[in-house]
PDB file of C-alpha atoms in Angstrom:
ATOM      1  CA  MET A   1      85.646 -22.507  -7.313  1.00  0.00           C
ATOM      2  CA  GLN A   2      83.606 -25.536  -6.867  1.00  0.00           C
ATOM      3  CA  ALA A   3      84.912 -28.490  -9.252  1.00  0.00           C
ATOM      4  CA  PHE A   4      82.438 -30.481 -11.820  1.00  0.00           C
ATOM      5  CA  THR A   5      83.537 -33.802 -12.312  1.00  0.00           C
ATOM      6  CA  THR A   6      79.989 -36.019 -12.310  1.00  0.00           C
ATOM      7  CA  HIS A   7      76.514 -34.104 -12.225  1.00  0.00           C
ATOM      8  CA  ASP A   8      72.741 -35.797 -11.760  1.00  0.00           C
ATOM      9  CA  GLY A   9      69.821 -32.965 -12.245  1.00  0.00           C
ATOM     10  CA  ILE A  10      67.044 -31.711 -13.090  1.00  0.00           C
ATOM     11  CA  VAL A  11      66.788 -30.081 -16.326  1.00  0.00           C
ATOM     12  CA  ALA A  12      64.925 -26.275 -16.985  1.00  0.00           C
ATOM     13  CA  PRO A  13      64.001 -26.166 -20.854  1.00  0.00           C
ATOM     14  CA  LEU A  14      64.173 -22.323 -21.436  1.00  0.00           C
ATOM     15  CA  ASP A  15      62.627 -22.843 -24.886  1.00  0.00           C
ATOM     16  CA  ARG A  16      64.576 -19.446 -26.076  1.00  0.00           C
ATOM     17  CA  ALA A  17      67.038 -18.363 -28.914  1.00  0.00           C
ATOM     18  CA  ASN A  18      69.281 -15.519 -28.601  1.00  0.00           C
ATOM     19  CA  VAL A  19      69.147 -15.224 -24.375  1.00  0.00           C
ATOM     20  CA  ASP A  20      71.413 -12.173 -23.590  1.00  0.00           C
ATOM     21  CA  THR A  21      73.239 -11.278 -20.326  1.00  0.00           C
ATOM     22  CA  ASP A  22      71.082  -8.681 -19.864  1.00  0.00           C
ATOM     23  CA  GLN A  23      68.135 -11.068 -19.439  1.00  0.00           C
ATOM     24  CA  ILE A  24      70.088 -13.431 -17.662  1.00  0.00           C
ATOM     25  CA  ILE A  25      70.803 -11.035 -15.117  1.00  0.00           C
ATOM     26  CA  PRO A  26      69.281  -7.242 -16.077  1.00  0.00           C
ATOM     27  CA  LYS A  27      72.189  -4.131 -15.577  1.00  0.00           C
ATOM     28  CA  GLN A  28      70.277  -2.903 -12.319  1.00  0.00           C
ATOM     29  CA  PHE A  29      71.394  -5.813 -10.130  1.00  0.00           C
ATOM     30  CA  LEU A  30      75.024  -5.479 -11.189  1.00  0.00           C
ATOM     31  CA  LYS A  31      75.707  -2.921  -8.009  1.00  0.00           C
ATOM     32  CA  ARG A  32      76.827  -5.953  -5.508  1.00  0.00           C
ATOM     33  CA  ILE A  33      80.792  -6.267  -5.556  1.00  0.00           C
ATOM     34  CA  GLU A  34      80.538 -10.057  -3.972  1.00  0.00           C
ATOM     35  CA  ARG A  35      79.828 -12.973  -6.429  1.00  0.00           C
ATOM     36  CA  THR A  36      76.836 -14.241  -4.572  1.00  0.00           C
ATOM     37  CA  GLY A  37      73.421 -12.889  -3.957  1.00  0.00           C
ATOM     38  CA  PHE A  38      72.528 -12.916  -7.953  1.00  0.00           C
ATOM     39  CA  GLY A  39      70.959 -15.877  -8.282  1.00  0.00           C
ATOM     40  CA  GLN A  40      67.424 -13.982  -6.968  1.00  0.00           C
ATOM     41  CA  PHE A  41      67.892 -11.733  -9.873  1.00  0.00           C
ATOM     42  CA  LEU A  42      67.899 -14.425 -12.773  1.00  0.00           C
ATOM     43  CA  PHE A  43      65.715 -13.664 -15.607  1.00  0.00           C
ATOM     44  CA  PHE A  44      64.640 -10.960 -13.442  1.00  0.00           C
ATOM     45  CA  ASP A  45      62.038  -9.358 -16.235  1.00  0.00           C
ATOM     46  CA  TRP A  46      60.922 -13.080 -17.435  1.00  0.00           C
ATOM     47  CA  ARG A  47      59.981 -14.559 -13.475  1.00  0.00           C
ATOM     48  CA  PHE A  48      58.197 -11.803 -12.278  1.00  0.00           C
ATOM     49  CA  ARG A  49      55.263  -9.798 -13.028  1.00  0.00           C
ATOM     50  CA  GLY A  50      54.812  -6.068 -12.447  1.00  0.00           C
ATOM     51  CA  ASP A  51      53.497  -6.061  -8.989  1.00  0.00           C
ATOM     52  CA  GLY A  52      56.713  -8.580  -8.009  1.00  0.00           C
ATOM     53  CA  SER A  53      54.844 -11.884  -8.001  1.00  0.00           C
ATOM     54  CA  PRO A  54      56.215 -15.166  -9.724  1.00  0.00           C
ATOM     55  CA  ASP A  55      54.834 -15.034 -13.380  1.00  0.00           C
ATOM     56  CA  PRO A  56      53.989 -18.410 -13.820  1.00  0.00           C
ATOM     57  CA  ARG A  57      53.807 -18.514 -17.450  1.00  0.00           C
ATOM     58  CA  PHE A  58      57.757 -18.950 -17.536  1.00  0.00           C
ATOM     59  CA  GLU A  59      59.706 -21.786 -17.712  1.00  0.00           C
ATOM     60  CA  LEU A  60      61.564 -21.838 -14.680  1.00  0.00           C
ATOM     61  CA  ASN A  61      58.540 -21.303 -12.455  1.00  0.00           C
ATOM     62  CA  GLN A  62      57.133 -24.208 -13.877  1.00  0.00           C
ATOM     63  CA  PRO A  63      56.606 -27.228 -11.314  1.00  0.00           C
ATOM     64  CA  ALA A  64      58.653 -29.954 -13.306  1.00  0.00           C
ATOM     65  CA  ALA A  65      61.756 -26.700 -12.816  1.00  0.00           C
ATOM     66  CA  ALA A  66      61.899 -26.607  -9.393  1.00  0.00           C
ATOM     67  CA  GLY A  67      65.569 -27.741  -8.204  1.00  0.00           C
ATOM     68  CA  ALA A  68      66.632 -27.382 -11.508  1.00  0.00           C
ATOM     69  CA  THR A  69      70.377 -27.581 -11.662  1.00  0.00           C
ATOM     70  CA  ILE A  70      70.744 -28.242 -15.646  1.00  0.00           C
ATOM     71  CA  LEU A  71      69.714 -25.155 -17.987  1.00  0.00           C
ATOM     72  CA  LEU A  72      68.511 -26.300 -21.574  1.00  0.00           C
ATOM     73  CA  ALA A  73      68.250 -23.295 -24.273  1.00  0.00           C
ATOM     74  CA  ARG A  74      68.349 -22.454 -27.921  1.00  0.00           C
ATOM     75  CA  ARG A  75      71.195 -21.319 -29.412  1.00  0.00           C
ATOM     76  CA  ASN A  76      73.736 -18.271 -29.216  1.00  0.00           C
ATOM     77  CA  PHE A  77      72.754 -18.239 -25.126  1.00  0.00           C
ATOM     78  CA  GLY A  78      74.977 -15.621 -23.587  1.00  0.00           C
ATOM     79  CA  CYS A  79      75.030 -12.910 -26.184  1.00  0.00           C
ATOM     80  CA  GLY A  80      75.120  -9.488 -25.201  1.00  0.00           C
ATOM     81  CA  SER A  81      77.437  -7.511 -23.246  1.00  0.00           C
ATOM     82  CA  SER A  82      80.329  -9.226 -21.843  1.00  0.00           C
ATOM     83  CA  ARG A  83      79.181  -8.867 -18.141  1.00  0.00           C
ATOM     84  CA  GLU A  84      80.710 -11.739 -15.849  1.00  0.00           C
ATOM     85  CA  HIS A  85      77.629 -11.555 -13.477  1.00  0.00           C
ATOM     86  CA  ALA A  86      75.639 -13.678 -16.128  1.00  0.00           C
ATOM     87  CA  PRO A  87      77.176 -17.217 -14.916  1.00  0.00           C
ATOM     88  CA  TRP A  88      77.825 -15.488 -11.425  1.00  0.00           C
ATOM     89  CA  ALA A  89      73.723 -15.416 -11.244  1.00  0.00           C
ATOM     90  CA  LEU A  90      73.134 -19.168 -12.829  1.00  0.00           C
ATOM     91  CA  ALA A  91      75.450 -20.335 -10.691  1.00  0.00           C
ATOM     92  CA  ASP A  92      74.171 -18.604  -7.829  1.00  0.00           C
ATOM     93  CA  TYR A  93      70.866 -19.812  -8.780  1.00  0.00           C
ATOM     94  CA  GLY A  94      71.723 -23.062  -8.686  1.00  0.00           C
ATOM     95  CA  PHE A  95      72.755 -24.252 -12.180  1.00  0.00           C
ATOM     96  CA  ARG A  96      75.747 -26.448 -12.655  1.00  0.00           C
ATOM     97  CA  ALA A  97      75.597 -26.959 -16.654  1.00  0.00           C
ATOM     98  CA  VAL A  98      73.886 -25.264 -19.394  1.00  0.00           C
ATOM     99  CA  ILE A  99      72.856 -26.953 -22.393  1.00  0.00           C
ATOM    100  CA  ALA A 100      72.561 -25.069 -26.335  1.00  0.00           C
ATOM    101  CA  PRO A 101      73.663 -25.322 -29.875  1.00  0.00           C
ATOM    102  CA  THR A 102      75.526 -22.289 -29.641  1.00  0.00           C
ATOM    103  CA  PHE A 103      77.014 -19.703 -27.070  1.00  0.00           C
ATOM    104  CA  ALA A 104      78.654 -16.387 -27.081  1.00  0.00           C
ATOM    105  CA  ASP A 105      81.807 -16.344 -26.564  1.00  0.00           C
ATOM    106  CA  ILE A 106      82.965 -14.854 -23.770  1.00  0.00           C
ATOM    107  CA  PHE A 107      79.985 -16.054 -22.260  1.00  0.00           C
ATOM    108  CA  TYR A 108      81.166 -19.480 -22.795  1.00  0.00           C
ATOM    109  CA  SER A 109      85.071 -18.991 -21.223  1.00  0.00           C
ATOM    110  CA  ASN A 110      83.060 -17.294 -18.476  1.00  0.00           C
ATOM    111  CA  CYS A 111      81.421 -20.237 -17.447  1.00  0.00           C
ATOM    112  CA  PHE A 112      84.299 -22.160 -17.197  1.00  0.00           C
ATOM    113  CA  SER A 113      85.919 -19.994 -14.541  1.00  0.00           C
ATOM    114  CA  ASN A 114      82.747 -19.992 -12.294  1.00  0.00           C
ATOM    115  CA  GLY A 115      82.242 -23.394 -11.718  1.00  0.00           C
ATOM    116  CA  ILE A 116      79.452 -23.838 -14.972  1.00  0.00           C
ATOM    117  CA  LEU A 117      79.974 -26.479 -17.695  1.00  0.00           C
ATOM    118  CA  PRO A 118      78.940 -25.285 -20.981  1.00  0.00           C
ATOM    119  CA  ILE A 119      77.604 -28.081 -23.431  1.00  0.00           C
ATOM    120  CA  ARG A 120      77.152 -27.211 -27.025  1.00  0.00           C
ATOM    121  CA  LEU A 121      75.025 -30.440 -28.832  1.00  0.00           C
ATOM    122  CA  SER A 122      73.715 -30.137 -32.484  1.00  0.00           C
ATOM    123  CA  GLU A 123      70.244 -28.235 -32.893  1.00  0.00           C
ATOM    124  CA  GLU A 124      68.779 -31.892 -33.560  1.00  0.00           C
ATOM    125  CA  ASP A 125      70.301 -33.060 -30.134  1.00  0.00           C
ATOM    126  CA  VAL A 126      68.569 -29.945 -28.453  1.00  0.00           C
ATOM    127  CA  GLY A 127      65.414 -30.151 -30.310  1.00  0.00           C
ATOM    128  CA  GLU A 128      65.405 -33.700 -28.718  1.00  0.00           C
ATOM    129  CA  LEU A 129      65.878 -33.098 -25.400  1.00  0.00           C
ATOM    130  CA  PHE A 130      63.512 -30.334 -25.579  1.00  0.00           C
ATOM    131  CA  ASP A 131      61.107 -33.052 -27.061  1.00  0.00           C
ATOM    132  CA  ARG A 132      61.898 -34.908 -23.541  1.00  0.00           C
ATOM    133  CA  ALA A 133      61.420 -33.001 -21.569  1.00  0.00           C
ATOM    134  CA  ALA A 134      58.248 -31.976 -22.729  1.00  0.00           C
ATOM    135  CA  ALA A 135      57.288 -35.555 -22.371  1.00  0.00           C
ATOM    136  CA  ALA A 136      58.678 -36.133 -19.133  1.00  0.00           C
ATOM    137  CA  ASN A 137      57.229 -32.875 -17.439  1.00  0.00           C
ATOM    138  CA  ALA A 138      54.019 -34.589 -17.891  1.00  0.00           C
ATOM    139  CA  ALA A 139      54.588 -36.690 -15.806  1.00  0.00           C
ATOM    140  CA  GLY A 140      57.414 -34.935 -13.559  1.00  0.00           C
ATOM    141  CA  PRO A 141      60.874 -33.956 -13.767  1.00  0.00           C
ATOM    142  CA  TYR A 142      63.370 -34.601 -16.525  1.00  0.00           C
ATOM    143  CA  ARG A 143      66.970 -35.652 -15.670  1.00  0.00           C
ATOM    144  CA  LEU A 144      69.792 -35.708 -17.172  1.00  0.00           C
ATOM    145  CA  GLN A 145      73.378 -37.286 -16.243  1.00  0.00           C
ATOM    146  CA  ILE A 146      76.372 -35.343 -17.223  1.00  0.00           C
ATOM    147  CA  ASP A 147      80.137 -36.890 -16.544  1.00  0.00           C
ATOM    148  CA  LEU A 148      82.983 -34.501 -17.471  1.00  0.00           C
ATOM    149  CA  THR A 149      85.188 -37.166 -17.308  1.00  0.00           C
ATOM    150  CA  THR A 150      84.188 -38.903 -20.265  1.00  0.00           C
ATOM    151  CA  CYS A 151      82.376 -35.830 -22.086  1.00  0.00           C
ATOM    152  CA  SER A 152      79.212 -37.251 -21.847  1.00  0.00           C
ATOM    153  CA  LEU A 153      75.742 -37.248 -20.940  1.00  0.00           C
ATOM    154  CA  ARG A 154      72.513 -39.835 -20.790  1.00  0.00           C
ATOM    155  CA  ASP A 155      68.963 -39.998 -19.401  1.00  0.00           C
ATOM    156  CA  THR A 156      67.229 -42.799 -18.498  1.00  0.00           C
ATOM    157  CA  GLY A 157      65.285 -42.758 -21.619  1.00  0.00           C
ATOM    158  CA  GLY A 158      67.879 -44.029 -24.109  1.00  0.00           C
ATOM    159  CA  PHE A 159      69.207 -40.720 -24.646  1.00  0.00           C
ATOM    160  CA  SER A 160      72.784 -40.744 -25.050  1.00  0.00           C
ATOM    161  CA  ARG A 161      75.616 -38.310 -26.585  1.00  0.00           C
ATOM    162  CA  SER A 162      79.177 -36.719 -26.460  1.00  0.00           C
ATOM    163  CA  PHE A 163      80.264 -33.112 -26.512  1.00  0.00           C
ATOM    164  CA  ALA A 164      83.600 -31.406 -27.135  1.00  0.00           C
ATOM    165  CA  VAL A 165      85.520 -29.592 -24.407  1.00  0.00           C
ATOM    166  CA  GLU A 166      89.053 -28.326 -24.793  1.00  0.00           C
ATOM    167  CA  PRO A 167      91.465 -30.506 -22.438  1.00  0.00           C
ATOM    168  CA  PHE A 168      92.534 -27.502 -20.592  1.00  0.00           C
ATOM    169  CA  ARG A 169      89.201 -26.508 -19.882  1.00  0.00           C
ATOM    170  CA  GLN A 170      88.235 -29.646 -19.104  1.00  0.00           C
ATOM    171  CA  ARG A 171      90.938 -30.050 -16.288  1.00  0.00           C
ATOM    172  CA  CYS A 172      90.446 -26.900 -14.831  1.00  0.00           C
ATOM    173  CA  LEU A 173      87.009 -27.618 -14.413  1.00  0.00           C
ATOM    174  CA  LEU A 174      87.569 -31.152 -13.019  1.00  0.00           C
ATOM    175  CA  GLU A 175      90.044 -29.912 -10.408  1.00  0.00           C
ATOM    176  CA  GLY A 176      88.233 -26.566  -9.906  1.00  0.00           C
ATOM    177  CA  LEU A 177      90.448 -24.327 -10.764  1.00  0.00           C
ATOM    178  CA  ASP A 178      89.702 -20.949 -11.415  1.00  0.00           C
ATOM    179  CA  ASN A 179      92.636 -18.100 -12.915  1.00  0.00           C
ATOM    180  CA  ILE A 180      93.649 -17.256  -9.478  1.00  0.00           C
ATOM    181  CA  ALA A 181      94.111 -20.847  -8.304  1.00  0.00           C
ATOM    182  CA  LEU A 182      96.133 -21.699 -11.592  1.00  0.00           C
ATOM    183  CA  ALA A 183      98.354 -18.620 -10.971  1.00  0.00           C
ATOM    184  CA  LEU A 184      98.874 -19.815  -7.203  1.00  0.00           C
ATOM    185  CA  ARG A 185     100.012 -23.132  -8.615  1.00  0.00           C
ATOM    186  CA  HIS A 186     102.958 -21.383 -10.095  1.00  0.00           C
ATOM    187  CA  THR A 187     104.036 -18.980  -7.538  1.00  0.00           C
ATOM    188  CA  ASP A 188     107.201 -20.091  -7.108  1.00  0.00           C
ATOM    189  CA  ALA A 189     108.125 -19.786 -10.704  1.00  0.00           C
ATOM    190  CA  ILE A 190     106.321 -16.447 -10.285  1.00  0.00           C
ATOM    191  CA  ASP A 191     108.642 -15.543  -7.458  1.00  0.00           C
ATOM    192  CA  ALA A 192     111.809 -16.450  -9.045  1.00  0.00           C
ATOM    193  CA  TRP A 193     110.906 -14.477 -12.096  1.00  0.00           C
ATOM    194  CA  GLU A 194     109.820 -11.359  -9.751  1.00  0.00           C
ATOM    195  CA  ALA A 195     113.116 -11.655  -8.161  1.00  0.00           C
ATOM    196  CA  ALA A 196     115.344 -11.831 -11.295  1.00  0.00           C
ATOM    197  CA  HIS A 197     113.705  -8.659 -12.223  1.00  0.00           C
ATOM    198  CA  GLY A 198     114.113  -7.243  -9.296  1.00  0.00           C
ATOM    199  CA  LEU A 199     110.448  -6.941  -7.732  1.00  0.00           C
ATOM    200  CA  PRO A 200     109.447  -8.354  -4.517  1.00  0.00           C
ATOM    201  CA  PRO A 201     108.035 -12.255  -4.413  1.00  0.00           C
ATOM    202  CA  VAL A 202     104.555 -12.928  -4.742  1.00  0.00           C
ATOM    203  CA  THR A 203     102.972 -13.633  -1.050  1.00  0.00           C
ATOM    204  CA  ALA A 204      99.522 -15.634  -1.175  1.00  0.00           C
ATOM    205  CA  SER A 205      96.361 -13.228   1.203  1.00  0.00           C
TER     206      SER A 205
END
């Protein structure tokens, strides 16, 4: 899993609440067995028109959102089904962080397991970021700098906030550790337990 320490990126404002996982990655695209290749289908029903052409009205299709790596959204982002394909699609598209007032619990956890930093800020702070993005996007992309080591973010215009992340999740993301990598750090203890219970030792493939 790709580690996250500091990140400077373009912000894509998605001014919508209750964005569910079926909108993030529609169900017809869940047939792949790899984690890659889902980015092309991200927000498919919003990004594209019926003839397959990009919908110029959709936020991610705006010129100022080109190359965005930070998604800004409203409350309850990632609600709906628990499909892990949602963070897979976001990561494959290029997003490293998502900022919103609240997230669905399972989606929030899945982000950390897939190298994405979900940041919870107050409704007021998120509203200010939307205002700043709208003002900046008239002249060009809006950027934020995120530092997971200090749990803080800022822009170049004076906005600066701290955010909370559970220490264990923070360490895992800083070190790029998913659940498998965490388990492999304890193979000696696992082998000892399995040997004591008459099981063959674990071998890493």
